[in-house]
Tab-separated table of C-alpha atoms in Angstrom:
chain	number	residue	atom	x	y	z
A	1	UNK	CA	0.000	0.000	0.000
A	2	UNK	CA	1.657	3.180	-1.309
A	3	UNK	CA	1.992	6.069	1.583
A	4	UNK	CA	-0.029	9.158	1.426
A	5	UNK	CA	1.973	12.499	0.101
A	6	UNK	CA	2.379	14.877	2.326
A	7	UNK	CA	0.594	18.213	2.744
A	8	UNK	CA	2.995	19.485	5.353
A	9	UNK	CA	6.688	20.118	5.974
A	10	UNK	CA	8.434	20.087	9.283
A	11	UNK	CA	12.400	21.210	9.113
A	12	UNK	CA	15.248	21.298	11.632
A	13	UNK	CA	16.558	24.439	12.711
A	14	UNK	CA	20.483	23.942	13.475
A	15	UNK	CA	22.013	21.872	10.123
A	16	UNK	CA	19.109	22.221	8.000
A	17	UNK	CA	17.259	26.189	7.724
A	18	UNK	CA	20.486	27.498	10.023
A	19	UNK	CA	23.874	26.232	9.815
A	20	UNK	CA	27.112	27.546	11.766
A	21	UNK	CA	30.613	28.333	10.859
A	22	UNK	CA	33.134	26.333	12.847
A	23	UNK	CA	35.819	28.940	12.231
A	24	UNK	CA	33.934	31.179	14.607
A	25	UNK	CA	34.470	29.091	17.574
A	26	UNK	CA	37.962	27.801	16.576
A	27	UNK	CA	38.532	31.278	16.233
A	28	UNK	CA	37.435	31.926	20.402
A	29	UNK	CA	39.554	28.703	21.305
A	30	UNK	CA	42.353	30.182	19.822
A	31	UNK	CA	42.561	33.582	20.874
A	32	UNK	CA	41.571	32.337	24.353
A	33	UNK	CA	44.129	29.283	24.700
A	34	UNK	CA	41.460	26.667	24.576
A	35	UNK	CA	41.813	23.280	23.146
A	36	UNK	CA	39.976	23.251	19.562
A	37	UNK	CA	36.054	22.087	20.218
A	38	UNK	CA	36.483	22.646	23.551
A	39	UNK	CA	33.562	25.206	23.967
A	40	UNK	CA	31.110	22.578	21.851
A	41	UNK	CA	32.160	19.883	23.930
A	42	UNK	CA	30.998	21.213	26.905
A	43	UNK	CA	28.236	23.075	25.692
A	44	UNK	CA	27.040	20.289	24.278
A	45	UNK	CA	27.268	17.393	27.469
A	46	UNK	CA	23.915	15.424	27.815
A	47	UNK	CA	24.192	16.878	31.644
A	48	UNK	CA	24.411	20.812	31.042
A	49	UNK	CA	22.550	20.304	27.711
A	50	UNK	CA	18.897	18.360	28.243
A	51	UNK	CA	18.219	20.748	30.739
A	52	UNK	CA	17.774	23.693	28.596
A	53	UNK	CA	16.594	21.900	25.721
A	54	UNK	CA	13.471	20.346	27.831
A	55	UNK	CA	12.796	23.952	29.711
A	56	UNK	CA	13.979	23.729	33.034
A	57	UNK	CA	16.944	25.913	32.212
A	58	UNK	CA	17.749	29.004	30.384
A	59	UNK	CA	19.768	29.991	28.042
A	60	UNK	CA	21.713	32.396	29.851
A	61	UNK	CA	22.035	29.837	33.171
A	62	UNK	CA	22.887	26.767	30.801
A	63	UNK	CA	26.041	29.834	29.431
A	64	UNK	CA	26.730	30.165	32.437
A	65	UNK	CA	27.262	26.775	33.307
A	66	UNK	CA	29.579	26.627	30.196
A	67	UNK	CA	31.454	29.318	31.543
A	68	UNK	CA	31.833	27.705	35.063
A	69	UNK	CA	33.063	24.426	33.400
A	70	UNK	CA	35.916	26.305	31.122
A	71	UNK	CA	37.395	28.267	34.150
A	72	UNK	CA	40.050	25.444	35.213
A	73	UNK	CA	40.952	25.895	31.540
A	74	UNK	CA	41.267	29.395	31.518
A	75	UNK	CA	42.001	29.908	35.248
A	76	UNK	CA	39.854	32.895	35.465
A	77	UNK	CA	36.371	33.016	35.912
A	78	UNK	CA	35.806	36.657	34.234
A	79	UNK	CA	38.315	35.219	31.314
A	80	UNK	CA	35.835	32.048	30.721
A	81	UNK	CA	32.552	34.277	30.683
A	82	UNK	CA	34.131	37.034	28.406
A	83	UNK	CA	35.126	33.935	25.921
A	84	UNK	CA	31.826	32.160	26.221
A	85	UNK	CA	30.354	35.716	25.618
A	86	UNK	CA	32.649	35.807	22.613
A	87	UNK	CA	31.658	32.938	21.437
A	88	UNK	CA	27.712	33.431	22.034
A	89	UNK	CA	27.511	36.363	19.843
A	90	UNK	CA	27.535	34.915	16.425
A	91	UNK	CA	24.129	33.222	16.048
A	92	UNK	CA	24.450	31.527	12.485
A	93	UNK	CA	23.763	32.142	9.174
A	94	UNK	CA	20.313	31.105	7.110
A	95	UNK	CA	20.775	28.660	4.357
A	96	UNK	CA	19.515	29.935	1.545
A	97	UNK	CA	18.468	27.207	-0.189
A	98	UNK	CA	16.529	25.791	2.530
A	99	UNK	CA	14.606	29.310	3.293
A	100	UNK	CA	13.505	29.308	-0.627
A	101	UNK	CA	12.071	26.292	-0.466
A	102	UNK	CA	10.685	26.935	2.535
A	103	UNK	CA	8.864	30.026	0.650
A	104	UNK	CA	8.446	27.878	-2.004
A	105	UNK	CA	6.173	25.071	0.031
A	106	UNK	CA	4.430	28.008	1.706
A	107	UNK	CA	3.425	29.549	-1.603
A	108	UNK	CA	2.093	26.491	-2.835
A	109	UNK	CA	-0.621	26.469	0.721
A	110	UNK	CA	1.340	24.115	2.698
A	111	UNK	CA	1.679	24.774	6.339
A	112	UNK	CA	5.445	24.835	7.220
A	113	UNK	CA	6.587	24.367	10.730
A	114	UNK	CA	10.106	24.525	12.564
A	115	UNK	CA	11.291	21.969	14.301
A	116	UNK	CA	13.997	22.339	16.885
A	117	UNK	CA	15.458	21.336	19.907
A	118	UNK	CA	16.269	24.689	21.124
A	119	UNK	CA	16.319	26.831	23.689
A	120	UNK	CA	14.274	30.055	24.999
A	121	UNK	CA	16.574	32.032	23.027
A	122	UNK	CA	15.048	30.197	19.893
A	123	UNK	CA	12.655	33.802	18.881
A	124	UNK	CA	15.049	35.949	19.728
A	125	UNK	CA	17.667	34.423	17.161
A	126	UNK	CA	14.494	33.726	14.647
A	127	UNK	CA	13.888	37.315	14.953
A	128	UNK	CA	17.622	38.015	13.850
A	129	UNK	CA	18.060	35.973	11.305
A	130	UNK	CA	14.733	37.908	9.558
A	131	UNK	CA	12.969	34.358	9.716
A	132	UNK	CA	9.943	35.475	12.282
A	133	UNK	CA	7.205	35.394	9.755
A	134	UNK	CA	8.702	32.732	7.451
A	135	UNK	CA	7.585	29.480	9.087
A	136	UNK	CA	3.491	28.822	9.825
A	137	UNK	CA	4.566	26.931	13.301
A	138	UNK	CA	7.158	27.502	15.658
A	139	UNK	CA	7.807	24.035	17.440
A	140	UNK	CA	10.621	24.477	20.444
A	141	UNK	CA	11.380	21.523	22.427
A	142	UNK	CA	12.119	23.575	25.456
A	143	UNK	CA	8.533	25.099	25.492
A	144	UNK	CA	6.589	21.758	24.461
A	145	UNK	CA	8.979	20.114	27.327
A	146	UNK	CA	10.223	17.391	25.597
A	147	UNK	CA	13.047	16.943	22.959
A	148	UNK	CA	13.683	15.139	19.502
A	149	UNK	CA	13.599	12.018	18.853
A	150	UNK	CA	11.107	11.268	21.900
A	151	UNK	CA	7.531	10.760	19.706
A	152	UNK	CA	6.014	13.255	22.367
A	153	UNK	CA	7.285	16.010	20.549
A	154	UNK	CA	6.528	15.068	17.097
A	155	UNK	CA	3.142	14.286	18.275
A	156	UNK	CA	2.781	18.300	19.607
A	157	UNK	CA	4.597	19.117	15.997
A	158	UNK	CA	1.794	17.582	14.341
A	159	UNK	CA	-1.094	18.505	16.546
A	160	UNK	CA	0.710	22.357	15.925
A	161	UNK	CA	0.687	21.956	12.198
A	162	UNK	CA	-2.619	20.373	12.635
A	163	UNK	CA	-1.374	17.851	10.245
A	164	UNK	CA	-1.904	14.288	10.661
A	165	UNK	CA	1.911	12.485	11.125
A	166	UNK	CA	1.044	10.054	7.932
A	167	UNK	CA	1.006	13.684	5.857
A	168	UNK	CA	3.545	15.522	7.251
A	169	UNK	CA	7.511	15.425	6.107
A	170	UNK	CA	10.007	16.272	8.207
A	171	UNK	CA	13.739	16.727	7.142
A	172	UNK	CA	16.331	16.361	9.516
A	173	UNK	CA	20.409	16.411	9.891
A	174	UNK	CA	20.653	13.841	12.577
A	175	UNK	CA	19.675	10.105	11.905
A	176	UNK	CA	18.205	9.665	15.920
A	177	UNK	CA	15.702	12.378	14.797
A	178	UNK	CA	14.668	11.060	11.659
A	179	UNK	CA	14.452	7.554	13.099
A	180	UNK	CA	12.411	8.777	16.098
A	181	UNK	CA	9.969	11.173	13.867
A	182	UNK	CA	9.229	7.566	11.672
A	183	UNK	CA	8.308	5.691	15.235
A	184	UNK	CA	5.883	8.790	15.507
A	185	UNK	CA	4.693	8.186	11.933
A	186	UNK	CA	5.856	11.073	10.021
A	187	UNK	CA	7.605	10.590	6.478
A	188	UNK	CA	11.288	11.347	7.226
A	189	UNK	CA	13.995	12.214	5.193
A	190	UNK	CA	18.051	12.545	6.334
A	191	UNK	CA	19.351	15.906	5.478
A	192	UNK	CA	22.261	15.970	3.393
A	193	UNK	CA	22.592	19.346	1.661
A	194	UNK	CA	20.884	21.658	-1.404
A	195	UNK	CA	20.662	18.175	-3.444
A	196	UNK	CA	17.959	16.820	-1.410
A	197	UNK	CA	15.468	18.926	-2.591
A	198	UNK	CA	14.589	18.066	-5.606
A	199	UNK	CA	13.453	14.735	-3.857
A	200	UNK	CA	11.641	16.850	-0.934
A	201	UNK	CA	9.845	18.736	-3.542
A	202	UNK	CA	8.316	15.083	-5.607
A	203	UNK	CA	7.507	13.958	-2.031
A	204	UNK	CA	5.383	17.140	-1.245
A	205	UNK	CA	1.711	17.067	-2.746
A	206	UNK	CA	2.521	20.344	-4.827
């Protein structure tokens, strides 16, 4: 039995609609004497990181956390925050790709939401980027309370796009997501780049 097209589109924030130069933050760990990746590598630990990505933390206290975990490397608590700080201040860049065909799907009546495990910074970076009025739905895993790939929050995703799963698409960077938004039973598709979408746009009902 063939699968019904789908009449929505779900994306991923960070690796799909935004993506990040790494130079920026190589560029921090150098000028600061930090090992390279060091600020990711802590930023990113399941322990400081599910926190803020669920709700129970903000952005600024899960920085600050960052910060406190850099000082042995720095030896100076002011000299950790002022790099963090550093670091904090680029916020990305839009694809541009990704946003077109984001217009694109819009123009053609199909409700497009944003996907994201992010943080309560999420509208205020949205809103700097120029992508507030771009996307129908705004999905944030740290105001639904529950992260990617749990099928919690890509049954709120749906129930916000007001989309049954079966007929929505989402497109994601990181297999775990993909994987967890088929349990929920979305279409899925692994995001690899401006390529994919000339296969997004034959799986959209447009």
């Amino acid at each position: 039995m063939s699968r019904e097209r789908a009449t929505a589109l779900l994306v991923d924030f960070d690796g799909v609609l935004r993506r990040w130069d790494p130079a920026v933050a190589a560029g921090v760990e150098r000028e600061y004497g930090l090992t390279e990746g060091v600020l990711g590598e802590i930023a990113m630990s399941w322990g400081l990181l599910q926190p803020v990505l669920t709700g129970r933390m903000s952005h600024a206290a899960w920085m600050a956390s960052v910060a406190d975990a850099l000082t042995p490397s720095v030896g100076d608590p002011a000299r950790a925050r002022a790099a963090v700080d550093e670091w904090q201040r680029y916020r990305g860049e839009v694809d541009p790709d990704v946003l077109a065909f984001v217009r694109e799907v819009r123009a053609a009546g199909l409700r497009v939401g944003l996907g994201t495990n992010a943080t309560d910074l999420l509208d205020a970076d949205l809103a700097a980027l120029g992508l507030t009025d771009e996307l129908d739905v705004i999905v944030n895993s740290s105001v639904v309370g529950v992260h990617k790939p749990a099928k919690e929050y890509f049954q709120a995703a749906c129930a916000a796009l007001d989309t049954p799963p079966g007929r929505v698409l989402f497109v994601d960077d990181q297999d775990r997501a993909v994987a967890g938004a088929r349990v929920a039973g979305l279409s899925a598709h692994r995001w690899s780049g401006p390529a994919d979408l000339r296969y997004l746009r034959a799986a959209l009902a447009y």
